PDB file of C-alpha atoms in Angstrom:
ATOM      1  CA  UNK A   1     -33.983 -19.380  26.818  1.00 76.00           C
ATOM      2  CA  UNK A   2     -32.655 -20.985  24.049  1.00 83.00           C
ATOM      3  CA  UNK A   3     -29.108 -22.325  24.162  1.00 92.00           C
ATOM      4  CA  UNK A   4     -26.552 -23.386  21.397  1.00 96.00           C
ATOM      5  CA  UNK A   5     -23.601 -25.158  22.453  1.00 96.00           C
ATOM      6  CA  UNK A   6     -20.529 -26.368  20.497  1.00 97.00           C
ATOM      7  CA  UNK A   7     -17.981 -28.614  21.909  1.00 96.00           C
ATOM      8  CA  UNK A   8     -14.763 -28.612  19.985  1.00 96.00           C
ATOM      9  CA  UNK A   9     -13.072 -25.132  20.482  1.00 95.00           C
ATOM     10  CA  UNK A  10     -10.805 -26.862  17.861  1.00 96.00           C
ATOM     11  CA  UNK A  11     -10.402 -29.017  15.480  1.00 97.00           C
ATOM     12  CA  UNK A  12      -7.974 -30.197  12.587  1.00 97.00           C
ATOM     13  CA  UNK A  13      -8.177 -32.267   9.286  1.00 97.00           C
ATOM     14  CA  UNK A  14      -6.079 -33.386   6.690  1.00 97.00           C
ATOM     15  CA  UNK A  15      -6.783 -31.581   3.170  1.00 97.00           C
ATOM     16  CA  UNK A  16      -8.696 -33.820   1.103  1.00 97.00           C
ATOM     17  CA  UNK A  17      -9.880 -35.410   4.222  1.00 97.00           C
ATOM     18  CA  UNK A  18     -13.824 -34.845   5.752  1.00 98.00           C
ATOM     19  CA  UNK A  19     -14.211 -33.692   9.303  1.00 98.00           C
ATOM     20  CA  UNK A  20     -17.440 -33.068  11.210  1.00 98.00           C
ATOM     21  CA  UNK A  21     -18.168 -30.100  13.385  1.00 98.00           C
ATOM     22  CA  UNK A  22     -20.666 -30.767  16.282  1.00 98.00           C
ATOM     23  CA  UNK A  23     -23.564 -28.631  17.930  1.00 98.00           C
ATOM     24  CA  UNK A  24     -26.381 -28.919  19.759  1.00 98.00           C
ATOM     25  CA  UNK A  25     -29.185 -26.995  20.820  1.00 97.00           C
ATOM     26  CA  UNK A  26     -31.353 -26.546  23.915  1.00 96.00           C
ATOM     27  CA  UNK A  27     -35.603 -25.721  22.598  1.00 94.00           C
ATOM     28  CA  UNK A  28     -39.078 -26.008  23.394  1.00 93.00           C
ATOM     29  CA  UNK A  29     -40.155 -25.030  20.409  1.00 92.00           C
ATOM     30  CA  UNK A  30     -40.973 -26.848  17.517  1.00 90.00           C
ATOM     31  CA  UNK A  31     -40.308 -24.581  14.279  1.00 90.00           C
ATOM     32  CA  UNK A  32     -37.076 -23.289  14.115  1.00 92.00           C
ATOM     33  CA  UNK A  33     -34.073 -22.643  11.899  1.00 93.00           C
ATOM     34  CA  UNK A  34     -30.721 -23.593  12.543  1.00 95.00           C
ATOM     35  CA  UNK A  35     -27.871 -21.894  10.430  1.00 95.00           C
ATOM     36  CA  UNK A  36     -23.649 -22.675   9.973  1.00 97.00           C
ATOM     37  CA  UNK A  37     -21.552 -19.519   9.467  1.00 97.00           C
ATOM     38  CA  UNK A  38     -18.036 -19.114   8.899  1.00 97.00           C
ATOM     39  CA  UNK A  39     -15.553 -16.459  10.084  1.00 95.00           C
ATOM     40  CA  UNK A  40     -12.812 -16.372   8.267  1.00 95.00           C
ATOM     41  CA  UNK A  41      -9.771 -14.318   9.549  1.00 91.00           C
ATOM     42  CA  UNK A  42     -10.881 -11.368   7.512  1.00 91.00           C
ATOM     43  CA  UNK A  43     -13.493 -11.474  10.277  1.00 91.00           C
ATOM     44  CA  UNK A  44     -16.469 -11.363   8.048  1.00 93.00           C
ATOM     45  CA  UNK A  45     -19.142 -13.784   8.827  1.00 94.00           C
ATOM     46  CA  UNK A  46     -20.399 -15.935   5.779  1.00 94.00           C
ATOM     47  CA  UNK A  47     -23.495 -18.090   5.922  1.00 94.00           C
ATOM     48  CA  UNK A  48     -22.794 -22.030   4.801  1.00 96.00           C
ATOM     49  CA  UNK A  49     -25.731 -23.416   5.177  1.00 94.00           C
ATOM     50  CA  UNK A  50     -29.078 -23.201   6.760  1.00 93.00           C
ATOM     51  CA  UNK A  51     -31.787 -26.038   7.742  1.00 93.00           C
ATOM     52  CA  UNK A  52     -35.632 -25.596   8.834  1.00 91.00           C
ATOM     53  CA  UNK A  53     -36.635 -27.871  11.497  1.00 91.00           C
ATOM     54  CA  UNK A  54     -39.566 -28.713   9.729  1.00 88.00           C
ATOM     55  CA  UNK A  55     -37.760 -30.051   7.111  1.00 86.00           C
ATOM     56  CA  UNK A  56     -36.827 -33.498   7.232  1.00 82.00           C
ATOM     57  CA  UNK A  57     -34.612 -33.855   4.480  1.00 88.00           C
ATOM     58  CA  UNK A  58     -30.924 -32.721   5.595  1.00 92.00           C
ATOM     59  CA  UNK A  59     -29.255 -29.417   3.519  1.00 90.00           C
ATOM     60  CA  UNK A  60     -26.294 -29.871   1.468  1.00 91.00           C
ATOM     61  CA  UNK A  61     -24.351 -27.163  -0.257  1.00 90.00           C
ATOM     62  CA  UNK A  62     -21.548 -28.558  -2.450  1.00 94.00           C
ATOM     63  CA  UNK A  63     -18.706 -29.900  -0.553  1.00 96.00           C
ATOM     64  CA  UNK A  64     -20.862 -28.874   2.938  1.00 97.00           C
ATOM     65  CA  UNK A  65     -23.639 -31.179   4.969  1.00 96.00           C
ATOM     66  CA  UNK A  66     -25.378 -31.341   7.417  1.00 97.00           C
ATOM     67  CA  UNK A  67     -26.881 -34.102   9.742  1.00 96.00           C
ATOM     68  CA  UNK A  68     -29.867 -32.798  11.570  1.00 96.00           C
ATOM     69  CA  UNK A  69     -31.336 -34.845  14.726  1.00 95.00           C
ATOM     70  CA  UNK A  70     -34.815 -33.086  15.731  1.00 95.00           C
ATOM     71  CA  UNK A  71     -34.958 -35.416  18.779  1.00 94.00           C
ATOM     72  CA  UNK A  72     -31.542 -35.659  19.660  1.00 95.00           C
ATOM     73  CA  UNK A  73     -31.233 -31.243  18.951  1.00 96.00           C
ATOM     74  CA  UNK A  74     -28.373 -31.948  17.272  1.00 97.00           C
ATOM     75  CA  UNK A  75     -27.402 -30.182  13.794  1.00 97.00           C
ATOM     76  CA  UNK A  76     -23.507 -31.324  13.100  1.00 98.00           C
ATOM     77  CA  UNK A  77     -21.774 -29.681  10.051  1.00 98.00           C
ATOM     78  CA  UNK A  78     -19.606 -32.605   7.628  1.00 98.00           C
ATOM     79  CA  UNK A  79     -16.967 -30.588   5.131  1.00 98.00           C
ATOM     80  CA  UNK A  80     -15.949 -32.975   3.017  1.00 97.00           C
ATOM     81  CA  UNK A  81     -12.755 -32.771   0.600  1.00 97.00           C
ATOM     82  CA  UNK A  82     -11.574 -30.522   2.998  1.00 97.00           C
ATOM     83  CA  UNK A  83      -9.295 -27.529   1.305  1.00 97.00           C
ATOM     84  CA  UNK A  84      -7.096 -24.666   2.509  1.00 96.00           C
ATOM     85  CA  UNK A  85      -9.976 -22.006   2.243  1.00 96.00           C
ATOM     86  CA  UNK A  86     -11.811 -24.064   4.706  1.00 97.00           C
ATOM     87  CA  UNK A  87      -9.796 -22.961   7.615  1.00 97.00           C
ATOM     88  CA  UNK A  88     -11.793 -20.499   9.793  1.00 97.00           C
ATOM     89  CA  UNK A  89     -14.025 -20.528  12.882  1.00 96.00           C
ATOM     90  CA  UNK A  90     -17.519 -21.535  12.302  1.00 98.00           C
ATOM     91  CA  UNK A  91     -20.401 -20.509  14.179  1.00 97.00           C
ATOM     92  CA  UNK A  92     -23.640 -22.764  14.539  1.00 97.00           C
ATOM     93  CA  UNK A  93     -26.625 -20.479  14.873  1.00 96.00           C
ATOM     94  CA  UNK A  94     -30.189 -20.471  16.221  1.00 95.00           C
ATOM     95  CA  UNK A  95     -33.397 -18.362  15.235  1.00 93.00           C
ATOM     96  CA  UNK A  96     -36.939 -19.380  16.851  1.00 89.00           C
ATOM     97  CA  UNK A  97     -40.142 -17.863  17.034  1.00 86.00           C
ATOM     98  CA  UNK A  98     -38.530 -14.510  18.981  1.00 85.00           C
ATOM     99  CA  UNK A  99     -36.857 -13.780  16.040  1.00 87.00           C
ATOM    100  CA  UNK A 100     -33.339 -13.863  18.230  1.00 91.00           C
ATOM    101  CA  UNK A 101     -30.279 -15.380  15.842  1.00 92.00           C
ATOM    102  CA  UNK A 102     -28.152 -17.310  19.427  1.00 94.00           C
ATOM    103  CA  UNK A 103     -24.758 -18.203  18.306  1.00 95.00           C
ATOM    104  CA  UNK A 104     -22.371 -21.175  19.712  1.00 96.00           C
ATOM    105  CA  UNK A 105     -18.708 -20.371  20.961  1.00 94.00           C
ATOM    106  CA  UNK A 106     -17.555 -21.583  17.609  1.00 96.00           C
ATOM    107  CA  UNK A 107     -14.997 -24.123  16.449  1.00 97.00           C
ATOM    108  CA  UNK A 108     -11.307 -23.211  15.307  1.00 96.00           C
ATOM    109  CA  UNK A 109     -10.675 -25.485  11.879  1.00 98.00           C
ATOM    110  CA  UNK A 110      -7.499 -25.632  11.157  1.00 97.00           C
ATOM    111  CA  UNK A 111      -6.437 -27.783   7.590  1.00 97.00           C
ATOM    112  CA  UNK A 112      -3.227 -29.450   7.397  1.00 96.00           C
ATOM    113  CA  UNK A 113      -1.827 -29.497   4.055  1.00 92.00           C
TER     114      UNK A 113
ATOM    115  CA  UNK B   1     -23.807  -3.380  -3.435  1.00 65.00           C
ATOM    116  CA  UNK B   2     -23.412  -1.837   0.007  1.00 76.00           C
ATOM    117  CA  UNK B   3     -25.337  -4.607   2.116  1.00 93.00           C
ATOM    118  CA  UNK B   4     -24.809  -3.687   5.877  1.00 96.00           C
ATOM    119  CA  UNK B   5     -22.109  -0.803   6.585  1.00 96.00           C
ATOM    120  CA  UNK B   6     -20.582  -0.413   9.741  1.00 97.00           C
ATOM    121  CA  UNK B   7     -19.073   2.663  10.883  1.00 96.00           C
ATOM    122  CA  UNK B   8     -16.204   3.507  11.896  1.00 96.00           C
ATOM    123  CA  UNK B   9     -13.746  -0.028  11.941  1.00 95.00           C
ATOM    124  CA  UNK B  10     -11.817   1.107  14.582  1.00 96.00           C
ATOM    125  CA  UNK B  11     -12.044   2.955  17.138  1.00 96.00           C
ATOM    126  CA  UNK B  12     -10.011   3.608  20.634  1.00 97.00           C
ATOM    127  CA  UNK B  13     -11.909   4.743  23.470  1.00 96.00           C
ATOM    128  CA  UNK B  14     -10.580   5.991  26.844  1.00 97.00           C
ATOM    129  CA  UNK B  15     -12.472   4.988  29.932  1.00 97.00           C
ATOM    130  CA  UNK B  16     -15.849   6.869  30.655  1.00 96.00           C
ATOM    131  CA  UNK B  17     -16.442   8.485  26.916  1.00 97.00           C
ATOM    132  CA  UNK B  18     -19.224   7.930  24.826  1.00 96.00           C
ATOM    133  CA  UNK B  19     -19.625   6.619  21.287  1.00 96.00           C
ATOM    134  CA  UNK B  20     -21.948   5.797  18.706  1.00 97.00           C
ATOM    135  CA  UNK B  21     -21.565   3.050  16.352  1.00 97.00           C
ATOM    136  CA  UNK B  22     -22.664   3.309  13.031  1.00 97.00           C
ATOM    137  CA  UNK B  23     -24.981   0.753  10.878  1.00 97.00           C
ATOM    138  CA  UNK B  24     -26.743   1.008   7.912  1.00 97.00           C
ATOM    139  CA  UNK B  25     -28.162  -1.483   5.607  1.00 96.00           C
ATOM    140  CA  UNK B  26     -29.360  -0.476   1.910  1.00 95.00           C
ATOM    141  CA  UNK B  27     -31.506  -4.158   1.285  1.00 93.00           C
ATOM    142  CA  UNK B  28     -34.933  -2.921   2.866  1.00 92.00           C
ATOM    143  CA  UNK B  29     -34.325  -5.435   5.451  1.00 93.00           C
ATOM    144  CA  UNK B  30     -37.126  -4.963   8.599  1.00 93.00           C
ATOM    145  CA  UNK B  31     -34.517  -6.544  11.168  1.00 94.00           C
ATOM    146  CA  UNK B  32     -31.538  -5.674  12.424  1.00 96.00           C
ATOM    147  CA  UNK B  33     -28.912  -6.860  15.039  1.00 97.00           C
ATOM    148  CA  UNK B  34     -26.127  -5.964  17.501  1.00 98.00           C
ATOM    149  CA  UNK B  35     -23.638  -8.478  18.137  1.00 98.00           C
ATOM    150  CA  UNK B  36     -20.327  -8.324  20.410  1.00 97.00           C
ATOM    151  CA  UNK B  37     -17.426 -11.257  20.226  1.00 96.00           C
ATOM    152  CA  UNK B  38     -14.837 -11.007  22.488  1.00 93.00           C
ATOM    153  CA  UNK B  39     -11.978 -12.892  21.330  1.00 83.00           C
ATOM    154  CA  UNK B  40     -12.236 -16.413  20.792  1.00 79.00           C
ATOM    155  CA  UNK B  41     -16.033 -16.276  21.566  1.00 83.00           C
ATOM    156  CA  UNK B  42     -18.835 -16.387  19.951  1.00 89.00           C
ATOM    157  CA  UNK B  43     -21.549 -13.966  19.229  1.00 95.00           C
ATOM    158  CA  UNK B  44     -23.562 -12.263  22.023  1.00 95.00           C
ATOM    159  CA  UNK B  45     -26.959 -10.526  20.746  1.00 96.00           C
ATOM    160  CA  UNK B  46     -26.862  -6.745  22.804  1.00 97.00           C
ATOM    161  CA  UNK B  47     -30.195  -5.626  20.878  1.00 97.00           C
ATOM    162  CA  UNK B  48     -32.181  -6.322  17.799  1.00 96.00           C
ATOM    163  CA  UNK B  49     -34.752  -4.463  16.557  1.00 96.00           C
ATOM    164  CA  UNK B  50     -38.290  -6.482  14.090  1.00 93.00           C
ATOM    165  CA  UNK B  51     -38.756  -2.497  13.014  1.00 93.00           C
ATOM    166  CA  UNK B  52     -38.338   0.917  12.842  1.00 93.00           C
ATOM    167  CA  UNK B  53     -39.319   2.248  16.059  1.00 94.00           C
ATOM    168  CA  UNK B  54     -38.982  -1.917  17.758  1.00 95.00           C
ATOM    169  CA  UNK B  55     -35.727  -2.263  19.663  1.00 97.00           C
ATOM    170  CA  UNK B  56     -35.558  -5.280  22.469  1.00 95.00           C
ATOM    171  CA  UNK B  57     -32.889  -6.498  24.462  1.00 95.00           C
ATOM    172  CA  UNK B  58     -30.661  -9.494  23.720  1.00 94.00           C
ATOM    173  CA  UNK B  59     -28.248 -11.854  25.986  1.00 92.00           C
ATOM    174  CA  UNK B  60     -26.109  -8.827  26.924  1.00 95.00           C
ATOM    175  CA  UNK B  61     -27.520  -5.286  26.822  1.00 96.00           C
ATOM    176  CA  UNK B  62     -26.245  -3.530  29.917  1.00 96.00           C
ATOM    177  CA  UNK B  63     -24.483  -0.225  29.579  1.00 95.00           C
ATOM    178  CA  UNK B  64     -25.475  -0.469  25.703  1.00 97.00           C
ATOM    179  CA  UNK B  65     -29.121   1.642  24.307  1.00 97.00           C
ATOM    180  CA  UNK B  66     -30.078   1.366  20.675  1.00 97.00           C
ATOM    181  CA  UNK B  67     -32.534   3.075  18.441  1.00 95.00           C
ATOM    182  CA  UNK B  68     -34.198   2.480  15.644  1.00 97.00           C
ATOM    183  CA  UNK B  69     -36.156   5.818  13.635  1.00 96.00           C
ATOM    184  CA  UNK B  70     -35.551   4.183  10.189  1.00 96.00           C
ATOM    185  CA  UNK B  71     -35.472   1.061   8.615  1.00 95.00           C
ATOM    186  CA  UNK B  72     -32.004   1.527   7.050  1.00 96.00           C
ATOM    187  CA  UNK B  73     -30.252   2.667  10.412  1.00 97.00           C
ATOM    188  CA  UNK B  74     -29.611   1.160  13.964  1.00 98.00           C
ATOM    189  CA  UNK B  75     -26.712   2.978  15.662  1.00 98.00           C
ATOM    190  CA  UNK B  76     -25.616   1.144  18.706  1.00 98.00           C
ATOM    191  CA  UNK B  77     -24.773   3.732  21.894  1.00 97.00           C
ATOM    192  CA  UNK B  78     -21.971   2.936  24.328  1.00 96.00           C
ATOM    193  CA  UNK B  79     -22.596   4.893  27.448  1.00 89.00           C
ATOM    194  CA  UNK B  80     -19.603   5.671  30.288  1.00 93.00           C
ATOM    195  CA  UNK B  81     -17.434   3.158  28.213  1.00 95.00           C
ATOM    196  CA  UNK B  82     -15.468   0.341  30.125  1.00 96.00           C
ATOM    197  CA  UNK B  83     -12.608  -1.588  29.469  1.00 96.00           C
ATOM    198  CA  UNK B  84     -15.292  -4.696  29.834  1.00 95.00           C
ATOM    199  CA  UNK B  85     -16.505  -3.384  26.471  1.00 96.00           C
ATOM    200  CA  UNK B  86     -13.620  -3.765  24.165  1.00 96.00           C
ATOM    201  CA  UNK B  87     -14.686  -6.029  21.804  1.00 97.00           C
ATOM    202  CA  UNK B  88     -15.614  -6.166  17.955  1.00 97.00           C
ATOM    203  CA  UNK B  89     -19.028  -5.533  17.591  1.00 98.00           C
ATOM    204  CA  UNK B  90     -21.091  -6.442  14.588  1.00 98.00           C
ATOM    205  CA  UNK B  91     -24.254  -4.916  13.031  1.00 98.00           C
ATOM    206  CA  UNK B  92     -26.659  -7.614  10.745  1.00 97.00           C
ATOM    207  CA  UNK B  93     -30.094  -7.715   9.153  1.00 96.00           C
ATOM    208  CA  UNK B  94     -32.648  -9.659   7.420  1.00 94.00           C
ATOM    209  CA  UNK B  95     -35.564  -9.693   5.725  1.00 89.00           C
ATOM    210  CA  UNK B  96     -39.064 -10.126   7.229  1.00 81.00           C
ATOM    211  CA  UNK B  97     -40.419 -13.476   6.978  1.00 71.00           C
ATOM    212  CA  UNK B  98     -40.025 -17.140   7.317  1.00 66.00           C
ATOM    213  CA  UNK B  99     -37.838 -19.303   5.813  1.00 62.00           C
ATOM    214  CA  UNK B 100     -34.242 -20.486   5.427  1.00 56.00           C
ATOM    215  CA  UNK B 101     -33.756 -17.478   2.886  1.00 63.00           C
ATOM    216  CA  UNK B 102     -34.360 -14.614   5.379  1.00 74.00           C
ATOM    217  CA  UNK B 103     -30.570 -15.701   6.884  1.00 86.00           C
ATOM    218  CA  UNK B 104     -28.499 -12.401   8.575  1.00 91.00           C
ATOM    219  CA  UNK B 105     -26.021 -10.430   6.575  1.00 94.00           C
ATOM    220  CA  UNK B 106     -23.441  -8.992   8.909  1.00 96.00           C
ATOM    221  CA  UNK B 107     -21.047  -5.992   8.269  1.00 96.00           C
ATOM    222  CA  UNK B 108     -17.343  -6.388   8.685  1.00 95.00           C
ATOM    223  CA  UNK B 109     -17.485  -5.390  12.203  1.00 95.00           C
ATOM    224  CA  UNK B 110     -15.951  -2.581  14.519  1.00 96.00           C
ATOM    225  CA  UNK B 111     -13.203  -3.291  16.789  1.00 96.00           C
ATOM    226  CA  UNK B 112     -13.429  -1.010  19.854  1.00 97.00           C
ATOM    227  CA  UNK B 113     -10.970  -0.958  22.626  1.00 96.00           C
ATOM    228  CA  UNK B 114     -11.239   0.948  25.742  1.00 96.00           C
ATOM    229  CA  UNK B 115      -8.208   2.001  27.919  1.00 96.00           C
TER     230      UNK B 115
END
């Protein structure tokens, strides 16, 4: 079964300032899609980005990156410029082949102003 | 627009009832998803369903059943409720395909508590 596992239950970052969010995933398959999501306290869950494994090329959404390591199953999440709004939980998500979306324990940002 | 609706937001439960949670989706979407996160966790899949008439067990589906007549509708069924079941629980969908556009929508969730 596939596994997603993120290892900073929290983390904290200067506004203005870029932090990176970590996760990695456990697969035997080759074709996947690997997905971001942030909760903010409002509790509603808001995609941030997405990637395709097939892609090489890493996604970037404004102020949001990603670096994806196929080998390494590793798919880390860089905020850059980092603002107020930022701070939330976010989720780092897997859907393969079974069509099952397996979600990390997530990572508590918190921005210092 | 609606997007997924989950019914109701709240809900207290005593120990041994029954419920039904509501969630309905007006985007046409062919899949559909149960999720629980108990607090400061992450998202457990209970069920998920490719179809109308398609349900299949996720990571966690014990003491949960689910069914699926329509495409708009998957109600989620909590059976002899336990306190091991408060949680918020959230409903999501997606459209049939491939690719990095067919990502979930979730509803605002349903926070149940059982005493």
């Amino acid at each position: 079964a596939q596994t997603v596992t993120q290892s900073q239950p929290e983390m904290s970052v200067q506004e203005a300032e870029t932090v990176t969010l970590s996760c990695t995933y456990d697969t035997s398959e080759s074709d996947y899609y690997l997905f971001w999501y942030k909760q903010p306290p409002s509790r509603q869950m808001i995609l941030v980005i997405r990637q395709e494994a097939y892609k090489q090329q890493n996604a970037t959404e404004n102020r949001f990156s990603v670096n994806f390591q196929k080998a390494a199953k590793s798919f880390s999440l860089k905020i850059s410029d980092s603002q107020l709004g930022d701070a939330a939980m976010y989720f780092c998500a897997y859907r393969g082949g079974d069509d099952k979306i397996i979600f990390g324990k997530g990572t508590r940002l918190h921005i210092l102003p | 627009n609606a997007g997924v609706t989950q019914t109701p937001k709240f809900r207290i439960l005593k120990i041994g009832q029954s419920m039904t949670l509501q969630c309905t989706q007006d985007m046409n979407h062919n899949y559909m998803y149960w999720y629980r996160q108990d607090p400061g966790m992450g998202l457990k899949l209970i069920y998920y369903s490719v179809g109308a008439g398609i349900t299949d067990k996720g990571e966690v589906p014990n003491g949960y059943n689910v069914s699926r007549s329509t495409t708009e509708d998957f109600p989620l069924r909590l059976e002899l409720a336990a306190p091991s079941q408060t949680s918020v629980y959230f409903c999501a969908s997606r459209r049939q395909g491939s690719g990095t556009s067919t990502e979930a929508f979730f509803g605002q969730g349903t926070r149940l508590t059982v005493v």
